[in-house]
PDB file of C-alpha atoms and ligand atoms in Angstrom:
ATOM      1  CA  UNK A   1     -37.486 -31.038  -1.637  1.00 92.00           C
ATOM      2  CA  UNK A   2     -37.962 -32.410  -4.695  1.00 94.00           C
ATOM      3  CA  UNK A   3     -38.660 -35.844  -2.977  1.00 95.00           C
ATOM      4  CA  UNK A   4     -40.729 -34.635   0.114  1.00 94.00           C
ATOM      5  CA  UNK A   5     -42.836 -32.732  -2.767  1.00 94.00           C
ATOM      6  CA  UNK A   6     -43.533 -35.729  -4.497  1.00 95.00           C
ATOM      7  CA  UNK A   7     -44.087 -37.698  -1.148  1.00 95.00           C
ATOM      8  CA  UNK A   8     -46.460 -35.773  -0.430  1.00 94.00           C
ATOM      9  CA  UNK A   9     -48.011 -35.460  -4.218  1.00 95.00           C
ATOM     10  CA  UNK A  10     -47.546 -31.693  -4.888  1.00 97.00           C
ATOM     11  CA  UNK A  11     -47.163 -31.155  -8.713  1.00 97.00           C
ATOM     12  CA  UNK A  12     -47.213 -27.281  -9.286  1.00 97.00           C
ATOM     13  CA  UNK A  13     -45.171 -25.216  -6.587  1.00 97.00           C
ATOM     14  CA  UNK A  14     -45.373 -20.998  -5.782  1.00 97.00           C
ATOM     15  CA  UNK A  15     -41.565 -20.422  -4.715  1.00 97.00           C
ATOM     16  CA  UNK A  16     -40.880 -16.992  -2.456  1.00 97.00           C
ATOM     17  CA  UNK A  17     -37.328 -16.752  -1.669  1.00 97.00           C
ATOM     18  CA  UNK A  18     -35.269 -13.744  -0.067  1.00 96.00           C
ATOM     19  CA  UNK A  19     -34.442 -11.181  -2.280  1.00 96.00           C
ATOM     20  CA  UNK A  20     -30.535 -11.556  -2.609  1.00 94.00           C
ATOM     21  CA  UNK A  21     -30.439 -14.884  -1.681  1.00 95.00           C
ATOM     22  CA  UNK A  22     -27.103 -17.266  -2.965  1.00 94.00           C
ATOM     23  CA  UNK A  23     -28.294 -18.191  -6.725  1.00 95.00           C
ATOM     24  CA  UNK A  24     -26.129 -21.744  -6.235  1.00 96.00           C
ATOM     25  CA  UNK A  25     -28.497 -22.218  -3.443  1.00 96.00           C
ATOM     26  CA  UNK A  26     -31.797 -21.230  -5.366  1.00 96.00           C
ATOM     27  CA  UNK A  27     -30.322 -23.383  -8.384  1.00 97.00           C
ATOM     28  CA  UNK A  28     -29.796 -26.396  -5.851  1.00 96.00           C
ATOM     29  CA  UNK A  29     -33.712 -26.190  -5.025  1.00 96.00           C
ATOM     30  CA  UNK A  30     -34.929 -25.664  -8.299  1.00 96.00           C
ATOM     31  CA  UNK A  31     -33.023 -28.625  -9.700  1.00 97.00           C
ATOM     32  CA  UNK A  32     -34.430 -30.831  -7.155  1.00 97.00           C
ATOM     33  CA  UNK A  33     -37.663 -29.961  -7.679  1.00 97.00           C
ATOM     34  CA  UNK A  34     -37.157 -30.231 -12.007  1.00 97.00           C
ATOM     35  CA  UNK A  35     -35.796 -33.585 -11.296  1.00 97.00           C
ATOM     36  CA  UNK A  36     -39.202 -34.707  -9.601  1.00 97.00           C
ATOM     37  CA  UNK A  37     -41.063 -33.171 -12.107  1.00 96.00           C
ATOM     38  CA  UNK A  38     -42.236 -30.410 -10.199  1.00 97.00           C
ATOM     39  CA  UNK A  39     -43.726 -27.174 -11.830  1.00 97.00           C
ATOM     40  CA  UNK A  40     -42.447 -24.455 -10.345  1.00 97.00           C
ATOM     41  CA  UNK A  41     -45.501 -21.494 -11.001  1.00 97.00           C
ATOM     42  CA  UNK A  42     -44.038 -18.329 -10.198  1.00 96.00           C
ATOM     43  CA  UNK A  43     -41.078 -17.686  -8.355  1.00 96.00           C
ATOM     44  CA  UNK A  44     -40.522 -14.247  -6.592  1.00 96.00           C
ATOM     45  CA  UNK A  45     -38.245 -12.142  -4.839  1.00 96.00           C
ATOM     46  CA  UNK A  46     -39.138 -10.935  -1.195  1.00 96.00           C
ATOM     47  CA  UNK A  47     -37.469  -7.726  -0.080  1.00 94.00           C
ATOM     48  CA  UNK A  48     -41.122  -5.998   1.624  1.00 92.00           C
ATOM     49  CA  UNK A  49     -42.440  -7.540   4.388  1.00 93.00           C
ATOM     50  CA  UNK A  50     -45.384  -5.066   3.928  1.00 95.00           C
ATOM     51  CA  UNK A  51     -49.031  -6.568   4.511  1.00 95.00           C
ATOM     52  CA  UNK A  52     -50.057  -3.907   2.311  1.00 95.00           C
ATOM     53  CA  UNK A  53     -46.856  -5.863  -0.331  1.00 94.00           C
ATOM     54  CA  UNK A  54     -48.018  -9.252   0.805  1.00 95.00           C
ATOM     55  CA  UNK A  55     -51.502  -8.550   0.103  1.00 95.00           C
ATOM     56  CA  UNK A  56     -50.838  -7.892  -3.672  1.00 95.00           C
ATOM     57  CA  UNK A  57     -48.664 -10.637  -4.239  1.00 94.00           C
ATOM     58  CA  UNK A  58     -51.090 -12.850  -2.885  1.00 95.00           C
ATOM     59  CA  UNK A  59     -53.831 -11.623  -5.692  1.00 95.00           C
ATOM     60  CA  UNK A  60     -50.878 -12.034  -8.155  1.00 93.00           C
ATOM     61  CA  UNK A  61     -50.275 -15.207  -6.946  1.00 93.00           C
ATOM     62  CA  UNK A  62     -50.928 -18.245  -9.302  1.00 93.00           C
ATOM     63  CA  UNK A  63     -54.708 -20.169  -7.897  1.00 93.00           C
ATOM     64  CA  UNK A  64     -54.065 -23.459  -9.523  1.00 95.00           C
ATOM     65  CA  UNK A  65     -50.575 -24.674  -7.458  1.00 96.00           C
ATOM     66  CA  UNK A  66     -50.753 -27.615  -4.977  1.00 95.00           C
ATOM     67  CA  UNK A  67     -48.083 -25.930  -2.407  1.00 97.00           C
ATOM     68  CA  UNK A  68     -46.398 -22.780  -1.323  1.00 97.00           C
ATOM     69  CA  UNK A  69     -42.694 -23.179  -0.551  1.00 97.00           C
ATOM     70  CA  UNK A  70     -40.792 -20.144   1.387  1.00 97.00           C
ATOM     71  CA  UNK A  71     -37.145 -20.404   1.063  1.00 97.00           C
ATOM     72  CA  UNK A  72     -34.112 -18.123   2.674  1.00 96.00           C
ATOM     73  CA  UNK A  73     -34.930 -16.046   5.216  1.00 92.00           C
ATOM     74  CA  UNK A  74     -37.401 -15.154   8.314  1.00 89.00           C
ATOM     75  CA  UNK A  75     -39.080 -12.048   5.785  1.00 92.00           C
ATOM     76  CA  UNK A  76     -39.363 -14.452   2.569  1.00 95.00           C
ATOM     77  CA  UNK A  77     -40.631 -17.330   5.646  1.00 96.00           C
ATOM     78  CA  UNK A  78     -43.186 -14.991   6.715  1.00 96.00           C
ATOM     79  CA  UNK A  79     -44.737 -13.546   3.582  1.00 97.00           C
ATOM     80  CA  UNK A  80     -44.611 -16.725   2.076  1.00 97.00           C
ATOM     81  CA  UNK A  81     -46.516 -18.297   5.428  1.00 97.00           C
ATOM     82  CA  UNK A  82     -49.160 -15.412   4.712  1.00 97.00           C
ATOM     83  CA  UNK A  83     -49.867 -16.151   1.295  1.00 97.00           C
ATOM     84  CA  UNK A  84     -49.986 -20.037   1.734  1.00 97.00           C
ATOM     85  CA  UNK A  85     -52.939 -18.813   4.769  1.00 96.00           C
ATOM     86  CA  UNK A  86     -54.830 -16.966   2.788  1.00 96.00           C
ATOM     87  CA  UNK A  87     -54.706 -18.741   0.094  1.00 96.00           C
ATOM     88  CA  UNK A  88     -55.834 -22.008   2.000  1.00 96.00           C
ATOM     89  CA  UNK A  89     -52.425 -24.060   0.603  1.00 96.00           C
ATOM     90  CA  UNK A  90     -49.726 -26.371   1.723  1.00 97.00           C
ATOM     91  CA  UNK A  91     -47.053 -24.284   2.917  1.00 97.00           C
ATOM     92  CA  UNK A  92     -43.475 -25.635   3.240  1.00 97.00           C
ATOM     93  CA  UNK A  93     -40.737 -24.200   5.090  1.00 97.00           C
ATOM     94  CA  UNK A  94     -37.439 -23.902   3.648  1.00 97.00           C
ATOM     95  CA  UNK A  95     -35.236 -21.692   6.207  1.00 97.00           C
ATOM     96  CA  UNK A  96     -31.877 -20.704   5.545  1.00 97.00           C
ATOM     97  CA  UNK A  97     -31.034 -19.216   8.772  1.00 96.00           C
ATOM     98  CA  UNK A  98     -32.302 -19.845  12.643  1.00 96.00           C
ATOM     99  CA  UNK A  99     -32.780 -16.572  14.035  1.00 94.00           C
ATOM    100  CA  UNK A 100     -36.351 -17.071  15.253  1.00 90.00           C
ATOM    101  CA  UNK A 101     -39.084 -19.624  15.437  1.00 91.00           C
ATOM    102  CA  UNK A 102     -40.671 -18.223  12.715  1.00 90.00           C
ATOM    103  CA  UNK A 103     -40.389 -21.097  10.118  1.00 95.00           C
ATOM    104  CA  UNK A 104     -42.463 -23.152  11.957  1.00 94.00           C
ATOM    105  CA  UNK A 105     -45.130 -20.877  14.440  1.00 91.00           C
ATOM    106  CA  UNK A 106     -48.783 -20.260  13.428  1.00 89.00           C
ATOM    107  CA  UNK A 107     -48.053 -16.413  12.695  1.00 89.00           C
ATOM    108  CA  UNK A 108     -46.562 -14.249  10.218  1.00 93.00           C
ATOM    109  CA  UNK A 109     -44.735 -11.006  11.717  1.00 89.00           C
ATOM    110  CA  UNK A 110     -45.010  -8.187   8.615  1.00 92.00           C
ATOM    111  CA  UNK A 111     -45.278  -4.618   8.971  1.00 90.00           C
ATOM    112  CA  UNK A 112     -48.444  -2.484   9.234  1.00 90.00           C
ATOM    113  CA  UNK A 113     -48.097   0.796   8.887  1.00 86.00           C
ATOM    114  CA  UNK A 114     -44.339   0.380   9.249  1.00 80.00           C
ATOM    115  CA  UNK A 115     -44.530  -1.480  12.217  1.00 79.00           C
ATOM    116  CA  UNK A 116     -43.802  -5.078  12.790  1.00 78.00           C
ATOM    117  CA  UNK A 117     -46.947  -7.037  13.694  1.00 84.00           C
ATOM    118  CA  UNK A 118     -47.534 -10.684  14.441  1.00 84.00           C
ATOM    119  CA  UNK A 119     -50.787 -12.092  12.027  1.00 91.00           C
ATOM    120  CA  UNK A 120     -52.499 -15.137  12.603  1.00 89.00           C
ATOM    121  CA  UNK A 121     -51.591 -17.369  10.187  1.00 91.00           C
ATOM    122  CA  UNK A 122     -50.819 -21.201   9.838  1.00 84.00           C
ATOM    123  CA  UNK A 123     -48.367 -24.094  10.324  1.00 92.00           C
ATOM    124  CA  UNK A 124     -45.988 -25.100   8.265  1.00 96.00           C
ATOM    125  CA  UNK A 125     -47.534 -27.760   6.610  1.00 96.00           C
ATOM    126  CA  UNK A 126     -43.188 -29.558   6.162  1.00 96.00           C
ATOM    127  CA  UNK A 127     -40.037 -28.137   7.167  1.00 96.00           C
ATOM    128  CA  UNK A 128     -37.129 -28.612   5.610  1.00 96.00           C
ATOM    129  CA  UNK A 129     -33.627 -27.563   7.055  1.00 96.00           C
ATOM    130  CA  UNK A 130     -30.150 -28.099   5.987  1.00 96.00           C
ATOM    131  CA  UNK A 131     -28.298 -27.662   8.780  1.00 96.00           C
ATOM    132  CA  UNK A 132     -24.575 -26.999   6.727  1.00 96.00           C
ATOM    133  CA  UNK A 133     -26.694 -24.105   4.604  1.00 96.00           C
ATOM    134  CA  UNK A 134     -27.713 -22.374   8.309  1.00 96.00           C
ATOM    135  CA  UNK A 135     -24.455 -22.920   9.847  1.00 97.00           C
ATOM    136  CA  UNK A 136     -22.957 -20.886   6.767  1.00 96.00           C
ATOM    137  CA  UNK A 137     -25.769 -17.684   7.524  1.00 95.00           C
ATOM    138  CA  UNK A 138     -24.410 -14.738   9.284  1.00 95.00           C
ATOM    139  CA  UNK A 139     -23.704 -15.498  12.879  1.00 96.00           C
ATOM    140  CA  UNK A 140     -25.399 -12.813  14.290  1.00 97.00           C
ATOM    141  CA  UNK A 141     -28.686 -14.366  13.161  1.00 96.00           C
ATOM    142  CA  UNK A 142     -27.555 -17.843  15.225  1.00 97.00           C
ATOM    143  CA  UNK A 143     -27.458 -15.296  17.891  1.00 98.00           C
ATOM    144  CA  UNK A 144     -30.574 -13.912  17.612  1.00 97.00           C
ATOM    145  CA  UNK A 145     -32.133 -17.815  17.508  1.00 96.00           C
ATOM    146  CA  UNK A 146     -30.248 -18.279  20.751  1.00 97.00           C
ATOM    147  CA  UNK A 147     -32.347 -15.462  22.230  1.00 97.00           C
ATOM    148  CA  UNK A 148     -35.417 -16.775  20.468  1.00 96.00           C
ATOM    149  CA  UNK A 149     -34.902 -19.869  22.066  1.00 96.00           C
ATOM    150  CA  UNK A 150     -34.178 -18.769  26.074  1.00 96.00           C
ATOM    151  CA  UNK A 151     -37.171 -17.246  25.382  1.00 96.00           C
ATOM    152  CA  UNK A 152     -39.141 -20.174  26.353  1.00 94.00           C
ATOM    153  CA  UNK A 153     -37.721 -20.528  30.205  1.00 95.00           C
ATOM    154  CA  UNK A 154     -40.046 -17.071  30.578  1.00 97.00           C
ATOM    155  CA  UNK A 155     -43.039 -17.806  28.161  1.00 96.00           C
ATOM    156  CA  UNK A 156     -43.817 -20.645  30.030  1.00 95.00           C
ATOM    157  CA  UNK A 157     -43.294 -19.516  33.492  1.00 96.00           C
ATOM    158  CA  UNK A 158     -45.451 -16.495  32.685  1.00 97.00           C
ATOM    159  CA  UNK A 159     -48.201 -19.359  31.589  1.00 96.00           C
ATOM    160  CA  UNK A 160     -47.877 -21.278  34.337  1.00 96.00           C
ATOM    161  CA  UNK A 161     -48.543 -17.610  35.925  1.00 97.00           C
ATOM    162  CA  UNK A 162     -51.511 -16.532  34.257  1.00 97.00           C
ATOM    163  CA  UNK A 163     -52.988 -19.866  35.358  1.00 97.00           C
ATOM    164  CA  UNK A 164     -52.792 -19.037  38.999  1.00 97.00           C
ATOM    165  CA  UNK A 165     -54.094 -15.763  38.688  1.00 97.00           C
ATOM    166  CA  UNK A 166     -56.477 -16.006  35.673  1.00 97.00           C
ATOM    167  CA  UNK A 167     -57.301 -19.294  35.527  1.00 97.00           C
ATOM    168  CA  UNK A 168     -55.611 -19.476  31.825  1.00 96.00           C
ATOM    169  CA  UNK A 169     -55.802 -22.811  30.211  1.00 96.00           C
ATOM    170  CA  UNK A 170     -52.303 -24.319  30.654  1.00 95.00           C
ATOM    171  CA  UNK A 171     -51.250 -27.265  28.349  1.00 96.00           C
ATOM    172  CA  UNK A 172     -49.025 -29.091  30.156  1.00 95.00           C
ATOM    173  CA  UNK A 173     -47.824 -31.695  27.143  1.00 95.00           C
ATOM    174  CA  UNK A 174     -47.334 -28.092  25.335  1.00 94.00           C
ATOM    175  CA  UNK A 175     -45.201 -26.529  28.560  1.00 92.00           C
ATOM    176  CA  UNK A 176     -43.164 -29.674  29.332  1.00 91.00           C
ATOM    177  CA  UNK A 177     -42.392 -30.126  24.995  1.00 90.00           C
ATOM    178  CA  UNK A 178     -41.072 -26.157  24.964  1.00 87.00           C
ATOM    179  CA  UNK A 179     -39.082 -26.984  28.093  1.00 83.00           C
ATOM    180  CA  UNK A 180     -37.686 -29.764  26.792  1.00 84.00           C
ATOM    181  CA  UNK A 181     -36.902 -28.678  23.345  1.00 80.00           C
ATOM    182  CA  UNK A 182     -34.531 -25.994  25.289  1.00 88.00           C
ATOM    183  CA  UNK A 183     -32.432 -28.283  27.492  1.00 90.00           C
ATOM    184  CA  UNK A 184     -31.228 -29.948  24.610  1.00 87.00           C
ATOM    185  CA  UNK A 185     -29.738 -27.152  23.639  1.00 93.00           C
ATOM    186  CA  UNK A 186     -28.493 -26.276  26.722  1.00 93.00           C
ATOM    187  CA  UNK A 187     -26.386 -29.342  26.875  1.00 93.00           C
ATOM    188  CA  UNK A 188     -24.695 -28.564  23.720  1.00 94.00           C
ATOM    189  CA  UNK A 189     -25.137 -24.928  22.652  1.00 96.00           C
ATOM    190  CA  UNK A 190     -22.556 -24.829  20.536  1.00 96.00           C
ATOM    191  CA  UNK A 191     -21.998 -23.405  17.152  1.00 97.00           C
ATOM    192  CA  UNK A 192     -21.565 -26.493  14.355  1.00 97.00           C
ATOM    193  CA  UNK A 193     -23.579 -28.641  12.233  1.00 97.00           C
ATOM    194  CA  UNK A 194     -24.897 -30.564  15.514  1.00 96.00           C
ATOM    195  CA  UNK A 195     -25.692 -27.790  17.622  1.00 95.00           C
ATOM    196  CA  UNK A 196     -27.638 -26.028  14.304  1.00 96.00           C
ATOM    197  CA  UNK A 197     -29.613 -29.229  14.015  1.00 96.00           C
ATOM    198  CA  UNK A 198     -29.924 -28.737  18.420  1.00 95.00           C
ATOM    199  CA  UNK A 199     -31.237 -25.277  17.614  1.00 96.00           C
ATOM    200  CA  UNK A 200     -33.399 -25.934  15.029  1.00 96.00           C
ATOM    201  CA  UNK A 201     -34.877 -28.618  16.457  1.00 95.00           C
ATOM    202  CA  UNK A 202     -35.827 -26.972  19.475  1.00 94.00           C
ATOM    203  CA  UNK A 203     -37.553 -23.890  17.787  1.00 94.00           C
ATOM    204  CA  UNK A 204     -39.509 -26.561  15.767  1.00 94.00           C
ATOM    205  CA  UNK A 205     -40.624 -28.607  18.374  1.00 93.00           C
ATOM    206  CA  UNK A 206     -41.726 -24.667  20.454  1.00 91.00           C
ATOM    207  CA  UNK A 207     -43.831 -24.071  17.429  1.00 90.00           C
ATOM    208  CA  UNK A 208     -45.501 -27.475  17.265  1.00 91.00           C
ATOM    209  CA  UNK A 209     -46.147 -27.077  20.543  1.00 93.00           C
ATOM    210  CA  UNK A 210     -47.874 -23.352  19.879  1.00 91.00           C
ATOM    211  CA  UNK A 211     -50.039 -26.056  17.519  1.00 90.00           C
ATOM    212  CA  UNK A 212     -50.665 -28.439  20.204  1.00 90.00           C
ATOM    213  CA  UNK A 213     -52.797 -25.818  22.669  1.00 92.00           C
ATOM    214  CA  UNK A 214     -53.577 -23.645  19.741  1.00 89.00           C
ATOM    215  CA  UNK A 215     -51.825 -20.385  21.441  1.00 90.00           C
ATOM    216  CA  UNK A 216     -48.541 -18.741  21.259  1.00 90.00           C
ATOM    217  CA  UNK A 217     -48.242 -18.971  25.242  1.00 94.00           C
ATOM    218  CA  UNK A 218     -45.201 -21.714  24.924  1.00 93.00           C
ATOM    219  CA  UNK A 219     -43.086 -19.528  22.799  1.00 93.00           C
ATOM    220  CA  UNK A 220     -43.682 -15.776  23.806  1.00 94.00           C
ATOM    221  CA  UNK A 221     -44.156 -14.272  27.086  1.00 97.00           C
ATOM    222  CA  UNK A 222     -43.991 -10.920  29.026  1.00 98.00           C
ATOM    223  CA  UNK A 223     -40.160 -11.134  27.130  1.00 98.00           C
ATOM    224  CA  UNK A 224     -41.963 -10.810  23.502  1.00 96.00           C
ATOM    225  CA  UNK A 225     -44.591  -7.964  25.072  1.00 97.00           C
ATOM    226  CA  UNK A 226     -41.132  -6.118  25.353  1.00 97.00           C
ATOM    227  CA  UNK A 227     -39.571  -6.903  22.341  1.00 96.00           C
ATOM    228  CA  UNK A 228     -42.787  -5.964  20.347  1.00 92.00           C
ATOM    229  CA  UNK A 229     -43.053  -2.850  21.652  1.00 95.00           C
ATOM    230  CA  UNK A 230     -39.558  -1.846  21.057  1.00 95.00           C
ATOM    231  CA  UNK A 231     -40.643  -2.886  17.518  1.00 90.00           C
ATOM    232  CA  UNK A 232     -43.057  -0.053  17.691  1.00 89.00           C
ATOM    233  CA  UNK A 233     -41.184   2.788  19.594  1.00 93.00           C
ATOM    234  CA  UNK A 234     -37.046   1.723  18.430  1.00 95.00           C
ATOM    235  CA  UNK A 235     -35.332   4.194  16.309  1.00 94.00           C
ATOM    236  CA  UNK A 236     -33.711   1.422  14.958  1.00 94.00           C
ATOM    237  CA  UNK A 237     -35.490  -1.847  16.024  1.00 92.00           C
ATOM    238  CA  UNK A 238     -32.832  -5.032  16.121  1.00 95.00           C
ATOM    239  CA  UNK A 239     -33.154  -9.011  15.377  1.00 95.00           C
ATOM    240  CA  UNK A 240     -36.491 -10.386  16.704  1.00 93.00           C
ATOM    241  CA  UNK A 241     -33.990 -12.902  18.967  1.00 97.00           C
ATOM    242  CA  UNK A 242     -31.615 -10.499  20.101  1.00 98.00           C
ATOM    243  CA  UNK A 243     -33.962  -7.964  21.583  1.00 98.00           C
ATOM    244  CA  UNK A 244     -36.103 -11.304  22.709  1.00 98.00           C
ATOM    245  CA  UNK A 245     -32.735 -13.092  24.665  1.00 98.00           C
ATOM    246  CA  UNK A 246     -31.911  -9.739  26.700  1.00 98.00           C
ATOM    247  CA  UNK A 247     -35.460  -9.082  27.599  1.00 98.00           C
ATOM    248  CA  UNK A 248     -35.649 -12.767  28.493  1.00 98.00           C
ATOM    249  CA  UNK A 249     -33.320 -12.305  31.427  1.00 98.00           C
ATOM    250  CA  UNK A 250     -34.470  -9.363  32.505  1.00 98.00           C
ATOM    251  CA  UNK A 251     -37.577 -10.457  32.729  1.00 98.00           C
ATOM    252  CA  UNK A 252     -36.625 -13.755  34.496  1.00 98.00           C
ATOM    253  CA  UNK A 253     -34.972 -11.551  37.099  1.00 98.00           C
ATOM    254  CA  UNK A 254     -38.494 -10.359  38.159  1.00 98.00           C
ATOM    255  CA  UNK A 255     -39.619 -14.190  37.975  1.00 98.00           C
ATOM    256  CA  UNK A 256     -36.889 -15.118  40.107  1.00 98.00           C
ATOM    257  CA  UNK A 257     -36.408 -18.391  38.144  1.00 96.00           C
ATOM    258  CA  UNK A 258     -33.578 -19.534  35.768  1.00 96.00           C
ATOM    259  CA  UNK A 259     -31.563 -16.089  35.406  1.00 98.00           C
ATOM    260  CA  UNK A 260     -28.330 -18.185  36.362  1.00 97.00           C
ATOM    261  CA  UNK A 261     -29.105 -20.730  33.613  1.00 96.00           C
ATOM    262  CA  UNK A 262     -30.285 -18.392  30.679  1.00 97.00           C
ATOM    263  CA  UNK A 263     -27.101 -15.914  31.510  1.00 98.00           C
ATOM    264  CA  UNK A 264     -25.003 -19.161  31.674  1.00 97.00           C
ATOM    265  CA  UNK A 265     -25.839 -19.804  28.319  1.00 97.00           C
ATOM    266  CA  UNK A 266     -25.479 -16.245  27.206  1.00 98.00           C
ATOM    267  CA  UNK A 267     -21.875 -16.409  28.159  1.00 98.00           C
ATOM    268  CA  UNK A 268     -21.320 -19.688  26.880  1.00 97.00           C
ATOM    269  CA  UNK A 269     -22.828 -18.786  23.463  1.00 97.00           C
ATOM    270  CA  UNK A 270     -21.045 -15.167  23.549  1.00 97.00           C
ATOM    271  CA  UNK A 271     -24.674 -13.437  23.339  1.00 98.00           C
ATOM    272  CA  UNK A 272     -24.123 -11.018  26.108  1.00 98.00           C
ATOM    273  CA  UNK A 273     -20.721  -9.929  24.003  1.00 98.00           C
ATOM    274  CA  UNK A 274     -22.568  -9.725  20.695  1.00 98.00           C
ATOM    275  CA  UNK A 275     -24.935  -7.521  22.882  1.00 98.00           C
ATOM    276  CA  UNK A 276     -22.127  -5.486  23.993  1.00 98.00           C
ATOM    277  CA  UNK A 277     -20.910  -4.548  21.269  1.00 97.00           C
ATOM    278  CA  UNK A 278     -23.490  -2.585  19.966  1.00 97.00           C
ATOM    279  CA  UNK A 279     -25.669  -2.024  23.278  1.00 98.00           C
ATOM    280  CA  UNK A 280     -29.523  -1.175  23.142  1.00 98.00           C
ATOM    281  CA  UNK A 281     -30.496   2.627  24.270  1.00 98.00           C
ATOM    282  CA  UNK A 282     -32.197   2.482  27.971  1.00 97.00           C
ATOM    283  CA  UNK A 283     -34.793   5.075  27.368  1.00 98.00           C
ATOM    284  CA  UNK A 284     -36.200   3.303  24.800  1.00 98.00           C
ATOM    285  CA  UNK A 285     -36.238  -0.408  27.283  1.00 98.00           C
ATOM    286  CA  UNK A 286     -38.264   1.609  30.084  1.00 98.00           C
ATOM    287  CA  UNK A 287     -40.217   3.296  27.570  1.00 98.00           C
ATOM    288  CA  UNK A 288     -41.071  -0.286  26.151  1.00 98.00           C
ATOM    289  CA  UNK A 289     -41.359  -1.957  29.257  1.00 97.00           C
ATOM    290  CA  UNK A 290     -43.975   0.660  30.050  1.00 97.00           C
ATOM    291  CA  UNK A 291     -45.932  -0.123  26.925  1.00 96.00           C
ATOM    292  CA  UNK A 292     -45.714  -3.734  27.020  1.00 96.00           C
ATOM    293  CA  UNK A 293     -48.256  -3.953  28.867  1.00 93.00           C
ATOM    294  CA  UNK A 294     -51.128  -2.607  26.218  1.00 91.00           C
ATOM    295  CA  UNK A 295     -49.483  -4.628  23.323  1.00 89.00           C
ATOM    296  CA  UNK A 296     -52.160  -8.134  23.966  1.00 88.00           C
ATOM    297  CA  UNK A 297     -55.182  -7.602  25.450  1.00 86.00           C
ATOM    298  CA  UNK A 298     -56.530 -10.312  28.425  1.00 90.00           C
ATOM    299  CA  UNK A 299     -52.479 -11.549  28.412  1.00 95.00           C
ATOM    300  CA  UNK A 300     -51.439 -11.855  31.860  1.00 97.00           C
ATOM    301  CA  UNK A 301     -47.490 -11.847  32.517  1.00 98.00           C
ATOM    302  CA  UNK A 302     -44.985 -10.924  35.402  1.00 98.00           C
ATOM    303  CA  UNK A 303     -45.528  -7.398  34.115  1.00 97.00           C
ATOM    304  CA  UNK A 304     -48.999  -7.234  34.953  1.00 97.00           C
ATOM    305  CA  UNK A 305     -48.883  -8.856  38.210  1.00 96.00           C
ATOM    306  CA  UNK A 306     -47.184  -5.541  40.010  1.00 97.00           C
ATOM    307  CA  UNK A 307     -45.447  -2.295  38.797  1.00 97.00           C
ATOM    308  CA  UNK A 308     -42.469  -3.765  37.427  1.00 97.00           C
ATOM    309  CA  UNK A 309     -40.627  -0.755  35.932  1.00 97.00           C
ATOM    310  CA  UNK A 310     -38.663   0.077  38.923  1.00 98.00           C
ATOM    311  CA  UNK A 311     -37.760  -3.445  40.070  1.00 98.00           C
ATOM    312  CA  UNK A 312     -36.616  -3.342  36.106  1.00 98.00           C
ATOM    313  CA  UNK A 313     -35.011   0.409  35.922  1.00 97.00           C
ATOM    314  CA  UNK A 314     -32.800  -1.078  38.744  1.00 98.00           C
ATOM    315  CA  UNK A 315     -31.489  -4.037  36.864  1.00 98.00           C
ATOM    316  CA  UNK A 316     -30.604  -2.222  33.948  1.00 97.00           C
ATOM    317  CA  UNK A 317     -28.538  -0.317  36.278  1.00 95.00           C
ATOM    318  CA  UNK A 318     -27.179  -2.539  38.603  1.00 97.00           C
ATOM    319  CA  UNK A 319     -27.201  -6.350  37.204  1.00 98.00           C
ATOM    320  CA  UNK A 320     -23.443  -6.727  35.957  1.00 97.00           C
ATOM    321  CA  UNK A 321     -24.759  -8.087  32.643  1.00 98.00           C
ATOM    322  CA  UNK A 322     -27.453  -6.423  32.097  1.00 98.00           C
ATOM    323  CA  UNK A 323     -25.364  -2.972  32.235  1.00 97.00           C
ATOM    324  CA  UNK A 324     -23.254  -4.521  29.346  1.00 97.00           C
ATOM    325  CA  UNK A 325     -26.308  -4.271  27.036  1.00 97.00           C
ATOM    326  CA  UNK A 326     -27.627  -0.988  27.581  1.00 97.00           C
ATOM    327  CA  UNK A 327     -26.477   3.035  26.788  1.00 96.00           C
ATOM    328  CA  UNK A 328     -27.972   6.001  27.411  1.00 93.00           C
TER     329      UNK A 328
HETATM  330 ZN1   ZN B   1     -40.250 -15.202  19.097  1.00 61.20          ZN
END
């Protein structure tokens, strides 16, 4: 951390870290900055991801920092990224788990009126990812990362569909990069140090593909719309990547593409088993699928192409993988 910060000429940093983060991790990070004489102007634990708290925190934040560091899980990173965006200061993302692609994306997911919303933000200036630290994070976070990564298949399929139906511009390089990043992980979907590197790199390249084309298209399609809708209506919204992963498989059935590949990935990693332990509510998913269409305007996906609800209802009942993911 210190080496990279020094190399970039940073001397004064503001740190936001996850509330409850392992003290030893925090000490390692601050010691590393100290060793290079980088001053930490303020270190703030992040508990709330509400838009109001985040903007208040922005107003209290020292104005003479030359870098803002986000350290920990998704919430701390989202808050730090948004404050860096408002401050116009370079943001360094230091994730301690790989639960989604948010550690390297141009959006922050904050709660507005108690519901999670993606807000425009800036890409990180840098990402420092310690694979050993991520491997020690709770297993469920890794499953969430796997689910979020799988969504790149359907996101790109939706993007191409939008081109044919609406003329939405497709950036082929961003689409290729997004696709390629998934295949590396697919070839070796293991939860070990090497697997963390592959998943981390894949999620990171995906974030970069978003910044290449200036749109969330290579990373987010109809499966994300369903997940965003669930965040709004569900009694108990679940980890982003768990929702997105199941929605990805569901949407792949509508596309008639990549379903087997996704199902095999979820079987190989144990993703299906983890979802089956605590299934989703069928009625909520049907409502979310209906609401998904209205989540983003001017965003054509397979859901806009026809009335998909009867197919979705049928798939939840009859598909052998999906059946185990839902309860009444
Ligand atoms: Zn996502």
